[in-house]
Amino acid sequence: MTTTSTSDGYLYSETGLKAGLPSESVISPPQKIDRQVDIWDVAVIGAGYAGLVAARDLTLRGCRVLLVEARDRIGGRTWTSTIDGYQYEMGGTWIHWCQPHLFHELSRYGLTKEIMFSQQYSDNDVLTTMFSGTKKDIKYCELARRVIPLPHDPASRGEVAERWDAYSASDRLNQVRSQLSTEEIALLQAIIMRTGGSVDLEKIAFWDILRWWALCGYDGNGLAGSTALCRLKCGQTALAQSIFREALDTGYLSYMFQDPVVRVDQTDKSGTTVHCLSAEVFRAKRIVCTIPLNVLSDILFRPSLSASKIRALTSGSIALASKVNFEVTGSGLRQWSGIAHPACGGISYACADGTTPSGTTHIAANIFPICPEKDIETIKDALLRIKPLGIKKIVFHNWATDVYAKGAWTTFKPNMSRESLGPLQERHGWLFFANSDWADGWRGFIDGAIEQGMKVAKQVATELI
Amino acid sequence: MTTTSTSDGYLYSETGLKAGLPSESVISPPQKIDRQVDIWDVAVIGAGYAGLVAARDLTLRGCRVLLVEARDRIGGRTWTSTIDGYQYEMGGTWIHWCQPHLFHELSRYGLTKEIMFSQQYSDNDVLTTMFSGTKKDIKYCELARRVIPLPHDPASRGEVAERWDAYSASDRLNQVRSQLSTEEIALLQAIIMRTGGSVDLEKIAFWDILRWWALCGYDGNGLAGSTALCRLKCGQTALAQSIFREALDTGYLSYMFQDPVVRVDQTDKSGTTVHCLSAEVFRAKRIVCTIPLNVLSDILFRPSLSASKIRALTSGSIALASKVNFEVTGSGLRQWSGIAHPACGGISYACADGTTPSGTTHIAANIFPICPEKDIETIKDALLRIKPLGIKKIVFHNWATDVYAKGAWTTFKPNMSRESLGPLQERHGWLFFANSDWADGWRGFIDGAIEQGMKVAKQVATELI
């Protein structure tokens, strides 16, 4: 058992609030660099899933890769903290076999057997029941099959897509409002706000809600079933470790953690230079940059990024929710899940997610707009207001205040898919960009990160080999 | 444009019946062998998807691989014939993004943009409508979610699975018969027989039907939608070629087509020898054998395979349908699809699958129990009986009489999943077995072949590298 701790995340327990959490995602010692290499084939910036997959695919093809990461750990916005023998997912959590790139990776490492059902409902799935009861009446997403017939191909319905991408989630609600009951409207508002990362419906692109719907098989049953159904018993970090270890085993991977990249130059024709905060400078023929959408502007690129890419970065992803894990006494809430109306504030979504070895219940929740590390009492109250119970621990990562994330899962504003997806995916000289934030399919999910890492690695390999 | 022809398949046109079809799946010249290699790291037997993926993954990892194939082409039970500018799929045809291993490969080669909708229905999907109308009443598969909660993990519900695996498709029908209308029973019989490859319901394991249902998202809508919805504009052979080319580009792949393996020895500790019909003998440290279930007994293994594996081979896969492509005049049938009751004989399933460059309509069909190459008139009659129309061409591959396939997609008898899946997946000394016929998830589909090829390559690589 490792006792290594990351500086990420917070633990609140009876002894108070403490920054940093134990995690096997920490890479220690933080550096292993082959100093004989003068010019790297590829520098991969960021050790989230996109970066890990790109590094693995490129080292397997025999490229000399340097992986540079600001944090002390792998996994990016997906990582596991093991506390008292229980795996808490701090970011990306739920997985499904309809997420093809992710499932392929699980299959590759023999981890499909680790898939477990996260929630335990007596009547199979409460959330599903909520949807199913009114499914035929919910007009909101019924056009998804026509507008997004191929959910992994955002461009497949060019003009049709363009039209609907201009709608906000709220515009669409107003369009179908007269066909819905008051309860259906309230439920929809809650579901949309949760899907969109706890921001107002006016800000969320209707297209993004439609896209989730399409990816999940064009119904609410699928939406609940595919996005909050299963997770890995062993924790997501086991997958990240598997990818990282396979890359290491090739002998072609060097890495440097705890050193943020501050500048990327490609001022001469021979390649690029990557400048780190520590003043280390690396030369590389190609760069795979996996910095998230909301963080990319913090790096200085010379020459500067294209105007269209800069516009997309300025627009950014809007989801802000924090992931908060509660450990509560007893098993009384093991079958509980809840979704809150936007007017409620506090907890936007919560579900019992597991039973700890000591028999307490783990509840996973999304919180807004509270800053949990500054106001832990409000967080406690938010849960206690729903049900008075003993809170043993709160384990959380505030993705909104994390300087290397600046937000939760990707959510676009209206018109952004059409205007920004292309520019975000575009290369910039020797630089290639891979991140779940601009994935074609499961954007904002682990699957999207793997999709992007794989695609970009293939492109880079084609040029280098 | 290639004019290379494979000896596989048949073309019936106004000039009569002709064996062999043009296809870009043909590898010409058939051999490219690095004769300097004394012992190969891995000999891969069979160039279907399992073999291609294994060969690619292993060569990418730097293993010296010899690919040996009996046929003159790649792709195994999935290949495309291009005639008059139109792509006919001769075996595996339909694909979906819920097939994770396959979709990952399409994504890897930028082929997701080639996904097209196979059928064109005015009201979206006729077959779906058939299902949906009675969905709530069809009790047949309602237990799938409980019995197969993880469709890619056949062992996830041990004892429960065991119980239901003993049922035949017919046993289950008798169990729920009283709750169904006569029409529902007839429709179910037709759907089950089509799913099970045109054999009697008594022979088909109920488990196999449940498994399809589970893989497709636990409803009939998904069953139709995921297994006959989309295909590749460019033809499946483009994917097979992409995998083959990537393996070739490593410089580590040698190959020999048109030479069936007849014997595999591992009589001394130093490795194995592969004996071909041509009398060529190759030595290899490991073997990835991708020969299908119904063909494996035709090869002599020394020492012989385990008793449990031999039992599984004797049981075999029972699906027998041939894939027959009709080119018919006009576009009148472009929205047509049909499924036949077992009592009808002839065509068990047919659907309009595309429009050719000359404006005629392509209809894909499964035929039973007729042998199309021996009785083309009966095949013609079977279609004309349904609708009198001008048949311009019939393009087909009889998988039942093909000595390297001996059957259509995998269908198991009752109890076979439980008794045979483990033994079929088991290694035998230095031999590893990879074929869609014993895949964990999409057994009998392209996805299952890729799953198996990838998993076995990973195992082999772990031992060798």
mmCIF file of N, CA and C in Angstrom, chain A residues 60-61 97-98 100-101 103-105 107-109 113 115 117 124 145 149-153 218 221 230 246 451 454-455 458, chain B residues 60-61 97-98 100-101 103-105 107-109 113 115 117 124 145 149-153 218 221 230 246 451 454-455 458:
data_model
loop_
_atom_site.group_PDB
_atom_site.id
_atom_site.type_symbol
_atom_site.label_atom_id
_atom_site.label_comp_id
_atom_site.label_asym_id
_atom_site.label_seq_id
_atom_site.Cartn_x
_atom_site.Cartn_y
_atom_site.Cartn_z
ATOM 1 N N LEU A 60 5.272 3.299 -28.016
ATOM 2 C CA LEU A 60 5.122 1.960 -28.600
ATOM 3 C C LEU A 60 5.596 1.946 -30.050
ATOM 4 N N ARG A 61 5.437 3.075 -30.709
ATOM 5 C CA ARG A 61 5.908 3.171 -32.098
ATOM 6 C C ARG A 61 7.396 3.533 -32.178
ATOM 7 N N TRP A 97 -19.846 0.771 -21.387
ATOM 8 C CA TRP A 97 -19.349 0.081 -22.573
ATOM 9 C C TRP A 97 -19.784 0.749 -23.866
ATOM 10 N N CYS A 98 -20.680 1.734 -23.767
ATOM 11 C CA CYS A 98 -20.995 2.492 -24.995
ATOM 12 C C CYS A 98 -20.029 3.671 -25.162
ATOM 13 N N PRO A 100 -16.656 3.975 -26.477
ATOM 14 C CA PRO A 100 -15.821 2.977 -27.154
ATOM 15 C C PRO A 100 -14.320 3.101 -26.891
ATOM 16 N N HIS A 101 -13.814 4.325 -26.855
ATOM 17 C CA HIS A 101 -12.365 4.451 -26.675
ATOM 18 C C HIS A 101 -11.962 4.039 -25.262
ATOM 19 N N PHE A 103 -13.702 1.966 -23.271
ATOM 20 C CA PHE A 103 -13.917 0.528 -23.064
ATOM 21 C C PHE A 103 -12.798 -0.281 -23.708
ATOM 22 N N HIS A 104 -12.349 0.195 -24.865
ATOM 23 C CA HIS A 104 -11.225 -0.465 -25.528
ATOM 24 C C HIS A 104 -9.994 -0.484 -24.619
ATOM 25 N N GLU A 105 -9.734 0.591 -23.916
ATOM 26 C CA GLU A 105 -8.583 0.641 -23.002
ATOM 27 C C GLU A 105 -8.773 -0.316 -21.817
ATOM 28 N N SER A 107 -10.485 -2.992 -21.803
ATOM 29 C CA SER A 107 -10.339 -4.309 -22.393
ATOM 30 C C SER A 107 -8.850 -4.637 -22.579
ATOM 31 N N ARG A 108 -8.117 -3.677 -23.049
ATOM 32 C CA ARG A 108 -6.677 -3.858 -23.296
ATOM 33 C C ARG A 108 -5.937 -4.276 -22.023
ATOM 34 N N TYR A 109 -6.334 -3.689 -20.891
ATOM 35 C CA TYR A 109 -5.613 -3.964 -19.647
ATOM 36 C C TYR A 109 -6.347 -4.959 -18.737
ATOM 37 N N LYS A 113 -13.253 -6.483 -16.021
ATOM 38 C CA LYS A 113 -13.786 -7.250 -14.889
ATOM 39 C C LYS A 113 -13.901 -6.407 -13.621
ATOM 40 N N ILE A 115 -15.457 -3.568 -13.594
ATOM 41 C CA ILE A 115 -16.646 -2.716 -13.694
ATOM 42 C C ILE A 115 -17.684 -3.146 -12.665
ATOM 43 N N PHE A 117 -21.452 -1.881 -10.494
ATOM 44 C CA PHE A 117 -22.564 -0.946 -10.486
ATOM 45 C C PHE A 117 -22.402 0.000 -9.315
ATOM 46 N N ASN A 124 -34.183 -1.172 -9.498
ATOM 47 C CA ASN A 124 -33.237 -1.075 -10.597
ATOM 48 C C ASN A 124 -32.648 0.327 -10.750
ATOM 49 N N ARG A 145 -32.361 12.207 -32.698
ATOM 50 C CA ARG A 145 -32.044 11.164 -33.675
ATOM 51 C C ARG A 145 -31.935 11.739 -35.092
ATOM 52 N N PRO A 149 -27.688 12.162 -35.985
ATOM 53 C CA PRO A 149 -27.845 10.729 -36.241
ATOM 54 C C PRO A 149 -26.561 9.946 -35.951
ATOM 55 N N LEU A 150 -25.424 10.607 -36.054
ATOM 56 C CA LEU A 150 -24.142 9.962 -35.774
ATOM 57 C C LEU A 150 -23.483 10.730 -34.631
ATOM 58 N N PRO A 151 -23.662 10.263 -33.407
ATOM 59 C CA PRO A 151 -23.254 11.086 -32.264
ATOM 60 C C PRO A 151 -21.755 11.335 -32.149
ATOM 61 N N HIS A 152 -20.948 10.531 -32.861
ATOM 62 C CA HIS A 152 -19.506 10.765 -32.809
ATOM 63 C C HIS A 152 -19.031 11.632 -33.973
ATOM 64 N N ASP A 153 -19.951 12.061 -34.810
ATOM 65 C CA ASP A 153 -19.553 12.845 -35.979
ATOM 66 C C ASP A 153 -20.324 14.163 -35.963
ATOM 67 N N TYR A 218 -30.236 7.979 -27.365
ATOM 68 C CA TYR A 218 -31.455 8.721 -27.698
ATOM 69 C C TYR A 218 -32.598 8.512 -26.724
ATOM 70 N N ASN A 221 -33.471 7.141 -20.360
ATOM 71 C CA ASN A 221 -33.027 5.905 -19.753
ATOM 72 C C ASN A 221 -31.523 5.735 -19.980
ATOM 73 N N CYS A 230 -21.969 2.870 -13.868
ATOM 74 C CA CYS A 230 -20.891 1.962 -13.473
ATOM 75 C C CYS A 230 -19.601 2.717 -13.212
ATOM 76 N N GLU A 246 2.703 0.998 -19.351
ATOM 77 C CA GLU A 246 3.001 0.418 -20.667
ATOM 78 C C GLU A 246 3.942 1.330 -21.451
ATOM 79 N N GLU A 451 -9.901 9.304 -27.009
ATOM 80 C CA GLU A 451 -10.124 9.535 -28.448
ATOM 81 C C GLU A 451 -9.111 10.539 -28.989
ATOM 82 N N MET A 454 -5.350 9.363 -28.835
ATOM 83 C CA MET A 454 -5.077 8.358 -29.849
ATOM 84 C C MET A 454 -4.992 8.964 -31.252
ATOM 85 N N LYS A 455 -5.968 9.827 -31.570
ATOM 86 C CA LYS A 455 -6.002 10.415 -32.914
ATOM 87 C C LYS A 455 -4.765 11.273 -33.173
ATOM 88 N N LYS A 458 -1.557 9.281 -33.614
ATOM 89 C CA LYS A 458 -1.507 8.677 -34.947
ATOM 90 C C LYS A 458 -1.017 9.690 -35.976
ATOM 91 N N LEU B 60 3.924 -3.566 -33.987
ATOM 92 C CA LEU B 60 4.126 -2.230 -33.408
ATOM 93 C C LEU B 60 5.002 -2.311 -32.164
ATOM 94 N N ARG B 61 4.912 -3.435 -31.460
ATOM 95 C CA ARG B 61 5.744 -3.614 -30.266
ATOM 96 C C ARG B 61 7.121 -4.178 -30.611
ATOM 97 N N TRP B 97 -21.473 2.453 -33.080
ATOM 98 C CA TRP B 97 -20.565 3.051 -32.091
ATOM 99 C C TRP B 97 -20.703 2.411 -30.716
ATOM 100 N N CYS B 98 -21.693 1.543 -30.533
ATOM 101 C CA CYS B 98 -21.740 0.823 -29.262
ATOM 102 C C CYS B 98 -20.938 -0.483 -29.343
ATOM 103 N N PRO B 100 -17.400 -1.262 -29.076
ATOM 104 C CA PRO B 100 -16.279 -0.408 -28.677
ATOM 105 C C PRO B 100 -14.952 -0.719 -29.365
ATOM 106 N N HIS B 101 -14.639 -1.987 -29.528
ATOM 107 C CA HIS B 101 -13.339 -2.308 -30.122
ATOM 108 C C HIS B 101 -13.322 -1.926 -31.590
ATOM 109 N N PHE B 103 -15.266 0.412 -33.037
ATOM 110 C CA PHE B 103 -15.328 1.861 -33.204
ATOM 111 C C PHE B 103 -13.976 2.498 -32.914
ATOM 112 N N HIS B 104 -13.279 1.942 -31.934
ATOM 113 C CA HIS B 104 -11.933 2.435 -31.643
ATOM 114 C C HIS B 104 -11.022 2.315 -32.865
ATOM 115 N N GLU B 105 -11.141 1.220 -33.592
ATOM 116 C CA GLU B 105 -10.319 1.040 -34.801
ATOM 117 C C GLU B 105 -10.712 2.032 -35.893
ATOM 118 N N SER B 107 -11.969 4.905 -35.469
ATOM 119 C CA SER B 107 -11.492 6.188 -34.983
ATOM 120 C C SER B 107 -9.987 6.320 -35.235
ATOM 121 N N ARG B 108 -9.266 5.257 -34.978
ATOM 122 C CA ARG B 108 -7.808 5.242 -35.159
ATOM 123 C C ARG B 108 -7.413 5.573 -36.598
ATOM 124 N N TYR B 109 -8.201 5.066 -37.553
ATOM 125 C CA TYR B 109 -7.850 5.265 -38.966
ATOM 126 C C TYR B 109 -8.674 6.353 -39.637
ATOM 127 N N LYS B 113 -15.810 8.867 -40.270
ATOM 128 C CA LYS B 113 -16.538 9.731 -41.214
ATOM 129 C C LYS B 113 -17.135 8.936 -42.380
ATOM 130 N N ILE B 115 -18.994 6.319 -41.884
ATOM 131 C CA ILE B 115 -20.201 5.638 -41.429
ATOM 132 C C ILE B 115 -21.431 6.227 -42.117
ATOM 133 N N PHE B 117 -25.799 5.520 -43.084
ATOM 134 C CA PHE B 117 -26.980 4.745 -42.740
ATOM 135 C C PHE B 117 -27.299 3.818 -43.890
ATOM 136 N N ASN B 124 -38.198 6.602 -40.340
ATOM 137 C CA ASN B 124 -37.001 6.327 -39.557
ATOM 138 C C ASN B 124 -36.593 4.861 -39.542
ATOM 139 N N ARG B 145 -31.568 -7.416 -18.386
ATOM 140 C CA ARG B 145 -30.840 -6.440 -17.572
ATOM 141 C C ARG B 145 -30.404 -7.062 -16.232
ATOM 142 N N PRO B 149 -26.185 -8.058 -16.601
ATOM 143 C CA PRO B 149 -26.064 -6.622 -16.335
ATOM 144 C C PRO B 149 -24.827 -6.011 -16.992
ATOM 145 N N LEU B 150 -23.809 -6.827 -17.220
ATOM 146 C CA LEU B 150 -22.584 -6.357 -17.875
ATOM 147 C C LEU B 150 -22.399 -7.175 -19.145
ATOM 148 N N PRO B 151 -22.866 -6.671 -20.273
ATOM 149 C CA PRO B 151 -22.927 -7.530 -21.472
ATOM 150 C C PRO B 151 -21.568 -7.973 -22.010
ATOM 151 N N HIS B 152 -20.497 -7.299 -21.583
ATOM 152 C CA HIS B 152 -19.169 -7.718 -22.047
ATOM 153 C C HIS B 152 -18.492 -8.670 -21.063
ATOM 154 N N ASP B 153 -19.184 -8.986 -19.985
ATOM 155 C CA ASP B 153 -18.569 -9.841 -18.974
ATOM 156 C C ASP B 153 -19.473 -11.044 -18.736
ATOM 157 N N TYR B 218 -30.532 -3.402 -24.180
ATOM 158 C CA TYR B 218 -31.700 -3.982 -23.497
ATOM 159 C C TYR B 218 -33.032 -3.595 -24.108
ATOM 160 N N ASN B 221 -35.513 -1.992 -29.961
ATOM 161 C CA ASN B 221 -35.108 -0.813 -30.697
ATOM 162 C C ASN B 221 -33.596 -0.848 -30.921
ATOM 163 N N CYS B 230 -25.942 0.811 -39.611
ATOM 164 C CA CYS B 230 -24.911 1.581 -40.322
ATOM 165 C C CYS B 230 -23.862 0.667 -40.917
ATOM 166 N N GLU B 246 -0.707 -0.768 -41.568
ATOM 167 C CA GLU B 246 0.030 -0.257 -40.411
ATOM 168 C C GLU B 246 1.025 -1.307 -39.900
ATOM 169 N N GLU B 451 -11.558 -7.456 -30.404
ATOM 170 C CA GLU B 451 -11.374 -7.682 -28.958
ATOM 171 C C GLU B 451 -10.395 -8.822 -28.719
ATOM 172 N N MET B 454 -6.721 -8.153 -29.988
ATOM 173 C CA MET B 454 -6.033 -7.218 -29.114
ATOM 174 C C MET B 454 -5.633 -7.860 -27.793
ATOM 175 N N LYS B 455 -6.570 -8.595 -27.184
ATOM 176 C CA LYS B 455 -6.291 -9.199 -25.880
ATOM 177 C C LYS B 455 -5.157 -10.218 -25.967
ATOM 178 N N LYS B 458 -1.735 -8.699 -26.528
ATOM 179 C CA LYS B 458 -1.218 -8.126 -25.274
ATOM 180 C C LYS B 458 -0.587 -9.223 -24.404
#
